[in-house]
Coordinates of C-alpha atoms in Angstrom, one line a residue:
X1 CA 0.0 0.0 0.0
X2 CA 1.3 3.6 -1.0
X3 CA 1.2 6.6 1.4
X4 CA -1.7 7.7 -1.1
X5 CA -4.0 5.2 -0.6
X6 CA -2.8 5.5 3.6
X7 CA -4.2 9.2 3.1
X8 CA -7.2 8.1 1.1
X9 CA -8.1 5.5 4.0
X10 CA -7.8 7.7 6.6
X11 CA -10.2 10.0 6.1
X12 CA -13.3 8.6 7.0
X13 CA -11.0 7.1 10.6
X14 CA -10.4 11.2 10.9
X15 CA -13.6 12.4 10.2
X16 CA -15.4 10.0 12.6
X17 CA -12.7 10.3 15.2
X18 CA -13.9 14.2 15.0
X19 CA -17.1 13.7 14.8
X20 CA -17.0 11.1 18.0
X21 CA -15.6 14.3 19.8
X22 CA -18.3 16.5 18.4
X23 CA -21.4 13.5 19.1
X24 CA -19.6 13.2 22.8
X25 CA -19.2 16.8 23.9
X26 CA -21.3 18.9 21.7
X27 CA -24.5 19.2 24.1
X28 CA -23.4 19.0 27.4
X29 CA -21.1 21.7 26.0
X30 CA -24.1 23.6 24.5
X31 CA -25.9 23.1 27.9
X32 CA -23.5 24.4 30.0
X33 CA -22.3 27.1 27.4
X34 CA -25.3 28.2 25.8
X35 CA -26.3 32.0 28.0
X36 CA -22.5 32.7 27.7
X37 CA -22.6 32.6 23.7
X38 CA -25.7 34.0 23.8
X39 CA -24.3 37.4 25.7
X40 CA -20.6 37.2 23.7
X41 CA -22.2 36.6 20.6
X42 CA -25.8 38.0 20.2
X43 CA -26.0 38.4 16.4
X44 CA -25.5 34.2 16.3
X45 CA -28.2 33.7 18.8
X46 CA -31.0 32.4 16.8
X47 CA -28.5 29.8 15.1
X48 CA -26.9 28.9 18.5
X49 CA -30.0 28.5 19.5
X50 CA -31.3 26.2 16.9
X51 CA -28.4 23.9 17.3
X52 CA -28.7 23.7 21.0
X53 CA -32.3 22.3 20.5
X54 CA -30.8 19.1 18.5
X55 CA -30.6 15.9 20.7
X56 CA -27.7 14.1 19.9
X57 CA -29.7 11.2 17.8
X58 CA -30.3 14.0 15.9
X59 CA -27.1 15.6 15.5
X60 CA -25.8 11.7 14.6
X61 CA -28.3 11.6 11.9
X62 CA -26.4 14.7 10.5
X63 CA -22.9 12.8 11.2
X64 CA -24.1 9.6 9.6
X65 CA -25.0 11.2 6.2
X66 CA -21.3 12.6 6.2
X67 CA -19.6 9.8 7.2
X68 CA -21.8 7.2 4.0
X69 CA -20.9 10.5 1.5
X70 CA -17.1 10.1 2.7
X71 CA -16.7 6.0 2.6
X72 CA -18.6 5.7 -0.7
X73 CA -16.2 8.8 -1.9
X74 CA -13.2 7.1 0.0
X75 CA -14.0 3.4 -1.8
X76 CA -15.1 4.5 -5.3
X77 CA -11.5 6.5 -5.2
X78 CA -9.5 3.3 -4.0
X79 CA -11.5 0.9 -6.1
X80 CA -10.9 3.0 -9.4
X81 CA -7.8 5.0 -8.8
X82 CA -10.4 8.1 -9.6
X83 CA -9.3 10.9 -6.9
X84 CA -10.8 13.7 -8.1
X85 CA -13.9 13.6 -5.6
X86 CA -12.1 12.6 -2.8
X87 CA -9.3 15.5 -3.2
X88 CA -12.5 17.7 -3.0
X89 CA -13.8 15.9 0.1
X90 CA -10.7 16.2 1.3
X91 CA -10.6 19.9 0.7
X92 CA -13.8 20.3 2.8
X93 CA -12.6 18.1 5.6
X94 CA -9.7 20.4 5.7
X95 CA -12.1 23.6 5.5
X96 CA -14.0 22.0 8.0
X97 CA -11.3 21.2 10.6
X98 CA -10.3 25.1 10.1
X99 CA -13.2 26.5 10.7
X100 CA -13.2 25.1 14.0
X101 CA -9.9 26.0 15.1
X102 CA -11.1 29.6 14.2
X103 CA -14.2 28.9 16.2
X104 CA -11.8 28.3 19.5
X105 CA -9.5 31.2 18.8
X106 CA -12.8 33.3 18.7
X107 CA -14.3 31.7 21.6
X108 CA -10.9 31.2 24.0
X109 CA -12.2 28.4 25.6
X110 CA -12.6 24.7 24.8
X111 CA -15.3 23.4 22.2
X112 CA -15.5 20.2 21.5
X113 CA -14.2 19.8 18.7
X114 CA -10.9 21.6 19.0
X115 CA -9.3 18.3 20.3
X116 CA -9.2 16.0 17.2
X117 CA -9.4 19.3 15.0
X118 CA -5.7 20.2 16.9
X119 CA -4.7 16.1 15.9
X120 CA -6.3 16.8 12.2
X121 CA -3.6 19.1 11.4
X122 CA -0.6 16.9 10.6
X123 CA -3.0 14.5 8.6
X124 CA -4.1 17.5 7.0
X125 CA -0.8 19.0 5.9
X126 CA 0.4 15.1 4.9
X127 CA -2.0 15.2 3.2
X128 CA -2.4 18.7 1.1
X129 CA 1.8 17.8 1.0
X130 CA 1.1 14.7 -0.9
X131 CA -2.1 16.7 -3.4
X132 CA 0.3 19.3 -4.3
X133 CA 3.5 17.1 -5.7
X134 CA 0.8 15.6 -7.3
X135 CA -1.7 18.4 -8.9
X136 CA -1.6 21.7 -10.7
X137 CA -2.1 25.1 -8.7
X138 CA -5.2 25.6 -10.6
X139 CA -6.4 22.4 -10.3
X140 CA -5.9 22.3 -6.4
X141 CA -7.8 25.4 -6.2
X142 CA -10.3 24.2 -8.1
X143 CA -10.8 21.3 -5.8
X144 CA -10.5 23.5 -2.8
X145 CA -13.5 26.1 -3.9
X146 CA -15.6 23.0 -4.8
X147 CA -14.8 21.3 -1.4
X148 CA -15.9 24.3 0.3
X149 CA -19.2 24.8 -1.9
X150 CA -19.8 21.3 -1.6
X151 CA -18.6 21.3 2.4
X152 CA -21.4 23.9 2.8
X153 CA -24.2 22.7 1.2
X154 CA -23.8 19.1 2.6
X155 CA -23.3 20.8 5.8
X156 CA -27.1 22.5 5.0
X157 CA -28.7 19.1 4.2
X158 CA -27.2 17.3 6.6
X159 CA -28.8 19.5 9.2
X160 CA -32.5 19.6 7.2
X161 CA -32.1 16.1 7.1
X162 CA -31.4 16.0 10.5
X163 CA -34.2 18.7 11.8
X164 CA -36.7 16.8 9.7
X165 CA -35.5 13.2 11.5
X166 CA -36.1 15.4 14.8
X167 CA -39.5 16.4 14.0
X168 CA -40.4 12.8 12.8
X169 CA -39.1 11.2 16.4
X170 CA -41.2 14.2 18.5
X171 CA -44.5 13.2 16.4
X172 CA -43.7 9.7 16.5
X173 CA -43.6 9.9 20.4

């Protein structure tokens, strides 16, 4: 096995190793956090808010979708040799796991997330390393502007999915 395919493997380890943080921490966090973020950051109440309100079945829905878009990504590029799609999953893992290391120098305390986003780094830099011997300039930031298009509007869906999961559970009860 090459260190490419090593890379390729690893992301959906990293992304649920991440996410376990995330699914472990995220409301308790929320719970104990919420009125402070509230008064620090009042124009991202209504958001805050809306995430605080998601049990973490719920939030795992959201985490699940990710993870199947991620292995199926990860498995069609190591069955084929066809990277293209996972360089741009990639890309929005990496987008992803810097957003929230902007989150905790914003916030100044622990979020958690910031663990396994702080351990994502050197994976990360292995592997943009490995992408850019690999890959034009242009072609990297085209994967790059697509990971983050595509990062974002998964991240949408995944949490529509997920609200709509939520709503099904509190009728179904």
């Amino acid at each position: 096995m090459d260190k490419i395919e090593i890379i390729v493997y690893s992301l959906p380890i990293m992304f649920m190793l991440h996410d376990f943080e995330e699914i472990i921490g995220l409301k308790t966090w929320f719970d104990k956090n919420g009125e402070w973020l509230d008064e620090k950051f009042p124009m991202l109440t209504k958001h805050l808010q809306s995430l605080r309100h998601l049990s973490v079945q719920t939030f795992v829905v959201a985490v699940w979708e990710e993870y199947l878009i991620i292995s199926i990504v990860t498995l069609t590029a190591l069955t084929f040799q066809w990277y293209d799609a996972w360089i741009i999953i990639f890309m929005a893992y990496s987008f992803h796991i810097i957003i929230h290391i902007i989150q905790w120098i914003i916030v100044r305390r622990y979020i958690p997330m910031i663990i396994t986003s702080l351990l994502s780094i050197p994976y990360i830099i292995w592997g943009i390393n490995n992408i850019v011997c690999s890959f034009t300039a242009i072609k990297i930031g085209g994967y790059l502007i697509a990971g983050i298009f595509i990062g974002v509007l998964n991240l949408l869906f995944a949490y529509k999915l997920a609200y709509k999961f939520d709503k099904y559970m509190n009728n179904k009860l």
